Tab-separated table of C-alpha atoms in Angstrom:
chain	number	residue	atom	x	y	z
A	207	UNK	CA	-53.196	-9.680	-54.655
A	208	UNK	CA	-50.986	-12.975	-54.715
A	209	UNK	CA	-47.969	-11.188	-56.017
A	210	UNK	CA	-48.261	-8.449	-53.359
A	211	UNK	CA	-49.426	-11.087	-50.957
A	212	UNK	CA	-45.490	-13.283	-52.116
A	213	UNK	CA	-44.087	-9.949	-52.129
A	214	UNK	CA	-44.896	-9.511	-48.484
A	215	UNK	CA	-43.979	-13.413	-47.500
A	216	UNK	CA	-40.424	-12.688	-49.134
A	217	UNK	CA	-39.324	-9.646	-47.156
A	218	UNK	CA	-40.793	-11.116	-43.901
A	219	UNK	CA	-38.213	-14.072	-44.380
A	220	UNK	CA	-35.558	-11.705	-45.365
A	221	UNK	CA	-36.151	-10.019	-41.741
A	222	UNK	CA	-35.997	-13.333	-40.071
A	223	UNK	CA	-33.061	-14.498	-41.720
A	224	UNK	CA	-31.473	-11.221	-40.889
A	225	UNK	CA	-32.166	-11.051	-36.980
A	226	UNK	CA	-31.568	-15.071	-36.640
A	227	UNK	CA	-28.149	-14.143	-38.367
A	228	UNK	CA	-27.409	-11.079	-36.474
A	229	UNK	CA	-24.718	-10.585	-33.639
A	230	UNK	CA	-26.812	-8.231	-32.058
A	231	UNK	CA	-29.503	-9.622	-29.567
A	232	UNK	CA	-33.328	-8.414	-29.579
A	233	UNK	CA	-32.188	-6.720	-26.280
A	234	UNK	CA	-30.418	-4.289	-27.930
A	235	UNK	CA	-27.125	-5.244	-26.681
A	236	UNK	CA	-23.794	-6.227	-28.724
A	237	UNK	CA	-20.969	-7.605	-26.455
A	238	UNK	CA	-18.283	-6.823	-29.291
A	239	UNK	CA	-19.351	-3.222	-29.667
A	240	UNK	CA	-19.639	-2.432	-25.651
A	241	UNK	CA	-15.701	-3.752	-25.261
A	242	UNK	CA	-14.759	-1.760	-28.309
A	243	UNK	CA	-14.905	1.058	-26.034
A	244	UNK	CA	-12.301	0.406	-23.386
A	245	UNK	CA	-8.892	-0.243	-25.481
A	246	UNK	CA	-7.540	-2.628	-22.343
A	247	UNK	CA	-10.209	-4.974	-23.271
A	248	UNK	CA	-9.537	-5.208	-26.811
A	249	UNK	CA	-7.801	-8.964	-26.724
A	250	UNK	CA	-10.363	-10.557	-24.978
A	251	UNK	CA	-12.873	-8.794	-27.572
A	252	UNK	CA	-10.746	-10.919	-30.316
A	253	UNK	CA	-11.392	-13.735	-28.492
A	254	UNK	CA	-14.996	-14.057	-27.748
A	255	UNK	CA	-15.306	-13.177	-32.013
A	256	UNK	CA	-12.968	-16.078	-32.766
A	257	UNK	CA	-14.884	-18.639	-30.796
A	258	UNK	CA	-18.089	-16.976	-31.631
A	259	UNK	CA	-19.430	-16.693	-28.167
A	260	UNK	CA	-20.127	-13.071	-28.951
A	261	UNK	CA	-23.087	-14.602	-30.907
A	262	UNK	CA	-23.833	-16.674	-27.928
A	263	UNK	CA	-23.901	-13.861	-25.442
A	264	UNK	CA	-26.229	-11.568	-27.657
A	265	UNK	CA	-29.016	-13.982	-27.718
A	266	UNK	CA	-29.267	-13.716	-24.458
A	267	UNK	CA	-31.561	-11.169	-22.203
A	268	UNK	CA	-29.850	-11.388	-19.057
A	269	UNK	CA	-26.168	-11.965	-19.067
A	270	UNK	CA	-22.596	-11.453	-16.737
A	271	UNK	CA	-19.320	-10.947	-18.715
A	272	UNK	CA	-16.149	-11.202	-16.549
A	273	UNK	CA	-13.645	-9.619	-18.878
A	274	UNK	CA	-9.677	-9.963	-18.509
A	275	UNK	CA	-7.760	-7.142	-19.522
A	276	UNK	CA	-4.843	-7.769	-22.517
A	277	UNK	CA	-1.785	-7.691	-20.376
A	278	UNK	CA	-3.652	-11.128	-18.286
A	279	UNK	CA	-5.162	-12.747	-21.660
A	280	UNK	CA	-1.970	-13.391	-23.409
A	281	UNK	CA	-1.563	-17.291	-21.739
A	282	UNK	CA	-4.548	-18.089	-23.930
A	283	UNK	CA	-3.599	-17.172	-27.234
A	284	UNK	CA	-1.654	-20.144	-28.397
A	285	UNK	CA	-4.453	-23.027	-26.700
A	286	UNK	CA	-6.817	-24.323	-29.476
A	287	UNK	CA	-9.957	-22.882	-30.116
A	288	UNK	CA	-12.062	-25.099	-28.524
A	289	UNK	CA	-10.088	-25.159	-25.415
A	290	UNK	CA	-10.256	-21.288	-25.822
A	291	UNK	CA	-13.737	-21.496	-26.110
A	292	UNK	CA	-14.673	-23.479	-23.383
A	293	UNK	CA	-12.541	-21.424	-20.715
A	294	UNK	CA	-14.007	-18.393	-21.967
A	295	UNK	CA	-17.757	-19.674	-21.412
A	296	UNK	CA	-17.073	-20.015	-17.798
A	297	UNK	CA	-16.204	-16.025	-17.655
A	298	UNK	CA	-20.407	-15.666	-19.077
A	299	UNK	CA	-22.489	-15.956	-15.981
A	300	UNK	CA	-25.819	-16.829	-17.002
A	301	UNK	CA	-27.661	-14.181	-14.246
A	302	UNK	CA	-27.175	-10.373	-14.045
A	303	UNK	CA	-24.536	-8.740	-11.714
A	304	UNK	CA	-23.665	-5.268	-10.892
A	305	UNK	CA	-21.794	-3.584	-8.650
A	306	UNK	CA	-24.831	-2.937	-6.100
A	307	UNK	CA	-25.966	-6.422	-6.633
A	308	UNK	CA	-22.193	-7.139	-5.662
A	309	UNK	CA	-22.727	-5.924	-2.365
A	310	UNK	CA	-25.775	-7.383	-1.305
A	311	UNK	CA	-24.520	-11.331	-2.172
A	312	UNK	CA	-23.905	-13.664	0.698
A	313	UNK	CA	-20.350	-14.375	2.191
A	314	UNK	CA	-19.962	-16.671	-0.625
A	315	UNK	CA	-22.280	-17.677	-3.690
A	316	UNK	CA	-22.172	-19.748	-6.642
A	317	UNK	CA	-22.655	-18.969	-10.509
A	318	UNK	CA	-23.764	-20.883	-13.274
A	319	UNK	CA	-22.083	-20.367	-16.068
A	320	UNK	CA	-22.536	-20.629	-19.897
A	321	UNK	CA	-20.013	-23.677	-20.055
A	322	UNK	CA	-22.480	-25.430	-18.031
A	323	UNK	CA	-25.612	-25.589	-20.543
A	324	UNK	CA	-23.246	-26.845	-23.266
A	325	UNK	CA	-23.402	-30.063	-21.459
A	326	UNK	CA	-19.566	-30.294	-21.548
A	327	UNK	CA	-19.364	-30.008	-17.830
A	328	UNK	CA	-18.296	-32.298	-15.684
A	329	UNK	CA	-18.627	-32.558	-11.838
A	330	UNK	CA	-18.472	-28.699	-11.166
A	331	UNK	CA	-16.630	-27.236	-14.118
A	332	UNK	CA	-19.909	-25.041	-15.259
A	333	UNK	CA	-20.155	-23.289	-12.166
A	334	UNK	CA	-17.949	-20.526	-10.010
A	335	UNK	CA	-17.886	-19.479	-6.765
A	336	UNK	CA	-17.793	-15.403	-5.969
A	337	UNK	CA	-16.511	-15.090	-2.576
A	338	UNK	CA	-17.003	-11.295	-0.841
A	339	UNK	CA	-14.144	-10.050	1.579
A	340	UNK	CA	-13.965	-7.023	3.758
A	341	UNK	CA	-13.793	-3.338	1.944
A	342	UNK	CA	-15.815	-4.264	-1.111
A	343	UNK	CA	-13.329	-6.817	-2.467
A	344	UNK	CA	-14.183	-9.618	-4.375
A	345	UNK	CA	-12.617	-12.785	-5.325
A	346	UNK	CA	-13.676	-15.751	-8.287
A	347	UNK	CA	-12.490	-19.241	-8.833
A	348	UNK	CA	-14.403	-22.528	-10.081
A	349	UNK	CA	-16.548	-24.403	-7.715
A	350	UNK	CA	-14.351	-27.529	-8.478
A	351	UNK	CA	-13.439	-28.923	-5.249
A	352	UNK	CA	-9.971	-27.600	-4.004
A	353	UNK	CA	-9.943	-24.978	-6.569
A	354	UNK	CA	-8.632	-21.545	-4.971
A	355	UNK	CA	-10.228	-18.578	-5.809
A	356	UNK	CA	-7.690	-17.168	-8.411
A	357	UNK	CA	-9.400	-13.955	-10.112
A	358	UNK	CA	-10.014	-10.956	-8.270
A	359	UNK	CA	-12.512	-8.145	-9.158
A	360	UNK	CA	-10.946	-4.925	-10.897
A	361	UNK	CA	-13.778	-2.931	-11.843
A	362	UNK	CA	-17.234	-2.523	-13.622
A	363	UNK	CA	-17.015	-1.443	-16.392
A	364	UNK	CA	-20.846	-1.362	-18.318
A	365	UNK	CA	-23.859	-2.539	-16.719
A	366	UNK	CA	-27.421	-2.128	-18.806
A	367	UNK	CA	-29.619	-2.819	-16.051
A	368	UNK	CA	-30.978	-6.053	-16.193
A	369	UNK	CA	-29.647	-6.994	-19.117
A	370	UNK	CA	-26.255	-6.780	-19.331
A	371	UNK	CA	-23.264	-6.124	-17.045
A	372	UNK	CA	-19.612	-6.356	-17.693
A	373	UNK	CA	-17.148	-6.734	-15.043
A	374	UNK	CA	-13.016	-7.143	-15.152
A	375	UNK	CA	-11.093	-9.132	-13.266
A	376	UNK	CA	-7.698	-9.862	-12.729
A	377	UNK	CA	-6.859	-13.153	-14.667
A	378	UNK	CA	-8.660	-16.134	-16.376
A	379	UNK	CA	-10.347	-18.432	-14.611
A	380	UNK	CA	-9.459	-21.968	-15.458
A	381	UNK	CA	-11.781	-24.619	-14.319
A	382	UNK	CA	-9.720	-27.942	-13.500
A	383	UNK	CA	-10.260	-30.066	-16.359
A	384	UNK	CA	-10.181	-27.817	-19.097
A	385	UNK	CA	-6.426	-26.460	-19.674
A	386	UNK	CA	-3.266	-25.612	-17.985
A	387	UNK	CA	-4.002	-22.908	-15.013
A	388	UNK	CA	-2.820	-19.422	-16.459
A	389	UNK	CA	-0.706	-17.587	-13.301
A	390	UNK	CA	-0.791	-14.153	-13.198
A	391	UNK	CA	1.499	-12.087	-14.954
A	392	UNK	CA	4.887	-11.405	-12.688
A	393	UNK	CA	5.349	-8.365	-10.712
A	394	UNK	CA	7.571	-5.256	-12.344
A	395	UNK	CA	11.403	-5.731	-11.566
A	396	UNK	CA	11.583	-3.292	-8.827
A	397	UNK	CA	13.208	-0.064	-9.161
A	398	UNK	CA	14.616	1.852	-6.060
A	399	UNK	CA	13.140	5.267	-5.713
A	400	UNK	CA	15.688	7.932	-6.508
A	401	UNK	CA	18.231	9.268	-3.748
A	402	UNK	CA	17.185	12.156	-1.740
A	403	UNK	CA	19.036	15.264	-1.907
A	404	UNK	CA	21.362	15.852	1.335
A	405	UNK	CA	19.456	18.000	3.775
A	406	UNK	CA	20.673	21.278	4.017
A	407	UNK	CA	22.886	21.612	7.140
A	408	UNK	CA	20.938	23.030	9.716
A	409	UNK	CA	22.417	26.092	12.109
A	410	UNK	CA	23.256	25.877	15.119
A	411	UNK	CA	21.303	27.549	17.515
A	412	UNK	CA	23.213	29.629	20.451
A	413	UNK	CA	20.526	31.180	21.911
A	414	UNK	CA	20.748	29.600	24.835
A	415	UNK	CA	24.031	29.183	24.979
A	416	UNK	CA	26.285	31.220	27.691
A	417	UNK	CA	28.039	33.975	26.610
A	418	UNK	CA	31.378	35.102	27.461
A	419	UNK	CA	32.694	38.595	28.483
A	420	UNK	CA	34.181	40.412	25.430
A	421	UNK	CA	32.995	37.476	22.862
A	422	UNK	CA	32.699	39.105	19.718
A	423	UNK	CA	31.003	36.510	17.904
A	424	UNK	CA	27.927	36.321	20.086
A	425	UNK	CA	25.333	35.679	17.139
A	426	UNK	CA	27.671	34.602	14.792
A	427	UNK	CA	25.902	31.299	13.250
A	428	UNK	CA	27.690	28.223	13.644
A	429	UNK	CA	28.755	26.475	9.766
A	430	UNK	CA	29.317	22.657	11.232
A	431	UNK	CA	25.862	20.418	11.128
A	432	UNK	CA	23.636	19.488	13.848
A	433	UNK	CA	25.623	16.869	15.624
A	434	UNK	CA	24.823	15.032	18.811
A	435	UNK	CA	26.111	16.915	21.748
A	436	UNK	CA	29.850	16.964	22.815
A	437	UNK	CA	29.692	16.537	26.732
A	438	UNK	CA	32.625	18.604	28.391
A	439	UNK	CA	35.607	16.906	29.728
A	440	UNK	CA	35.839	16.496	33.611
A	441	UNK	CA	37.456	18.993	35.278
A	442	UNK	CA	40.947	17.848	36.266
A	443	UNK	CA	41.275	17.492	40.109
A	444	UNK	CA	43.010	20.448	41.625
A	445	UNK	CA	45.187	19.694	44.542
A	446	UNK	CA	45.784	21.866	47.269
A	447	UNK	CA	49.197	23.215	47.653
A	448	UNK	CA	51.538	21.796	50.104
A	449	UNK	CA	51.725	23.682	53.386
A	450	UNK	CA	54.906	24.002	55.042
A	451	UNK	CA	56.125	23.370	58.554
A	452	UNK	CA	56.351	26.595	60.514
A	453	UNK	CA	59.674	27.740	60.768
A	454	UNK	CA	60.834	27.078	63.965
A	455	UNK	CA	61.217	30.743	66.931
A	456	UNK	CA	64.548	31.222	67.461
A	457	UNK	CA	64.791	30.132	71.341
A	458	UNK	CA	67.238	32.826	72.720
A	459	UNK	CA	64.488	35.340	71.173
A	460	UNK	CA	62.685	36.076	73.980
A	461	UNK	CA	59.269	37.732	74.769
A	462	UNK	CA	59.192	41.357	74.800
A	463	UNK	CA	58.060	42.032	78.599
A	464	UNK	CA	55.049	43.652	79.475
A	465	UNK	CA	54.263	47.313	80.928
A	466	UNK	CA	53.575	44.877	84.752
A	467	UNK	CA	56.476	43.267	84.439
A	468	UNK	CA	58.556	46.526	83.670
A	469	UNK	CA	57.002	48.254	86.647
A	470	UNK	CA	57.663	45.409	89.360
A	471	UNK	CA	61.466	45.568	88.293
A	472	UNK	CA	61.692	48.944	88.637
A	473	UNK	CA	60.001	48.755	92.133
A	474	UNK	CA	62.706	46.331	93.018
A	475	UNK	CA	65.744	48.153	92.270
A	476	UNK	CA	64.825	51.031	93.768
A	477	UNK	CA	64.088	49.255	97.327
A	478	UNK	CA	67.417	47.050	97.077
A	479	UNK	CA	68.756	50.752	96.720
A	480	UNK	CA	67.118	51.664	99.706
A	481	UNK	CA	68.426	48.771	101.755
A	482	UNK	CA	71.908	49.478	100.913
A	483	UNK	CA	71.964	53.085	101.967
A	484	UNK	CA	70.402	51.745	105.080
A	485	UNK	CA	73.020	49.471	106.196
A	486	UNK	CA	75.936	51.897	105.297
C-alpha cells in the first residue's frame, strides 16, 4: 500500500510539474500555435517566444492580442530584449475583444494592458486608448498624454469566445517612455498606370448632312477623326453691278405722230385747197 500509495504521489507531481511548465494554458489556448496559422504573422510569433510572453499570455483565461504583421515588425528587431518585451506587453490587453464587442465600445475607451501589472509602468504607459471612427474603423495609441493614436485596426483574425481574441493592426504601438516610436513603413514608389491604347478613330457621320445633286459619294464614310466642327467662311459680299446712264434720244428724232394728228393735217390741206380754187 505505501509503495502504490508513493507511486501515486510521484506521477501526481510529474503532472504538476508538467502543466506549471507548459506553454499551453488550462484554457486550452496556445498563442504560438494560433499565429502559426497566418504566415503574415509569423515575426511577431518569434517575438512573443523570445521574450517569453507567449508563456505569459497562456496562463491567462481571458486575453486581447493586437498582432503586427512582418512587413510593420521589422523596427523592433534590433532593440534589446527587454525593451522588446516591454513594448510587446502593451499589444496584450488584459480583457476580451472581438469584432462585435468592437462595435458596441464607446466613442473612445481605455485598455489595460499586460505592461501595466508588471509594475514597470509609469504615469499611463500600461494602458491604451481604442478610439472608434465612422464605417467600423478603429484606431489605438497609448493613453500617455499627447500620444496620437498611431495603430489602426486591420482585421480579426481568431477570436475563442471569451477567451481569446486576436486582432492585427497596422504598426507597433510605442508607449512614450519605453523606445524610439516605430513610423510606419513608407508608401510603394508609385508607378504610373500603363498608356492607353489610341481610340480608334471614330466615322464621321453624314446622315444628316445635305446632299448634293449628282454626289456620288453620298454614304461614303469619312477616314479623318472626329474633330470639332469647321464653321463655313462668310460669304463674300456681292456687289451689284454698275448701272449705266441712259444713252441720251437723239433730239432731231422725233415722235412718230399719231392716227389724230395724221387726220387733222389731212383735213387742213384739203380746205387750204378749197380756198384757193375759191379765190381763182
Amino acid at each position: 500500500m505505501e509503495l502504490k500509495a508513493s507511486s501515486s504521489l510521484v506521477v501526481l507531481t510529474a503532472l504538476v510539474l508538467l502543466f506549471s511548465s507548459s506553454s499551453v494554458s488550462v484554457n486550452g489556448f496556445d498563442i504560438i500555435k494560433i499565429l502559426s496559422n497566418h504566415p503574415n504573422l509569423l515575426a511577431f510569433s518569434d517575438l512573443l517566444s523570445q521574450t517569453k510572453l507567449n508563456e505569459a499570455i497562456n496562463k491567462r483565461k481571458t486575453i486581447t492580442v493586437l498582432a503586427v504583421d512582418n512587413s510593420s515588425i521589422g523596427g523592433l528587431n534590433d532593440r534589446p530584449v527587454d525593451e522588446i518585451k516591454n513594448i510587446l506587453s502593451v499589444h496584450v490587453i488584459l480583457d476580451y475583444y472581438d469584432m462585435n464587442k468592437l462595435k458596441k465600445l464607446p466613442k473612445t475607451s481605455s485598455w489595460t494592458t499586460m505592461f501595466q501589472s508588471t509594475g514597470n509602468a509609469n504615469d499611463k504607459q500600461g494602458y491604451i486608448n481604442c478610439t472608434r471612427l465612422p464605417g467600423e474603423q478603429f484606431v489605438f495609441g497609448s493613453s500617455v498624454k499627447n500620444s496620437p493614436p498611431v495603430a489602426k485596426f486591420v482585421k480579426s483574425v481568431f477570436s475563442q469566445p471569451f477567451n481569446i481574441s486576436v486582432l492585427q493592426v497596422s504598426q507597433p504601438i510605442v508607449a512614450p517612455g519605453l523606445g524610439d516610436v516605430i513610423l510606419p513603413p513608407p508608401p510603394p514608389p508609385y508607378t504610373p498606370p500603363p498608356a492607353m491604347p489610341p481610340k480608334a478613330s471614330r466615322k464621321k457621320s453624314n446622315a444628316s448632312a445635305p446632299v448634293a445633286e449628282g454626289d456620288d459619294d453620298e454614304f461614303a464614310p469619312s477616314d479623318s477623326p472626329i474633330e470639332a466642327p469647321i464653321e463655313a467662311p462668310a460669304p463674300e459680299p456681292v456687289e451689284a453691278p454698275a448701272q449705266s446712264p441712259p444713252e441720251p434720244k437723239d433730239e432731231a428724232e422725233a415722235p412718230a405722230p399719231s392716227s389724230a394728228s395724221r387726220l387733222y393735217l389731212a383735213s387742213g390741206v384739203a380746205l387750204a385747197g378749197f380756198t384757193a380754187m375759191a379765190f381763182i
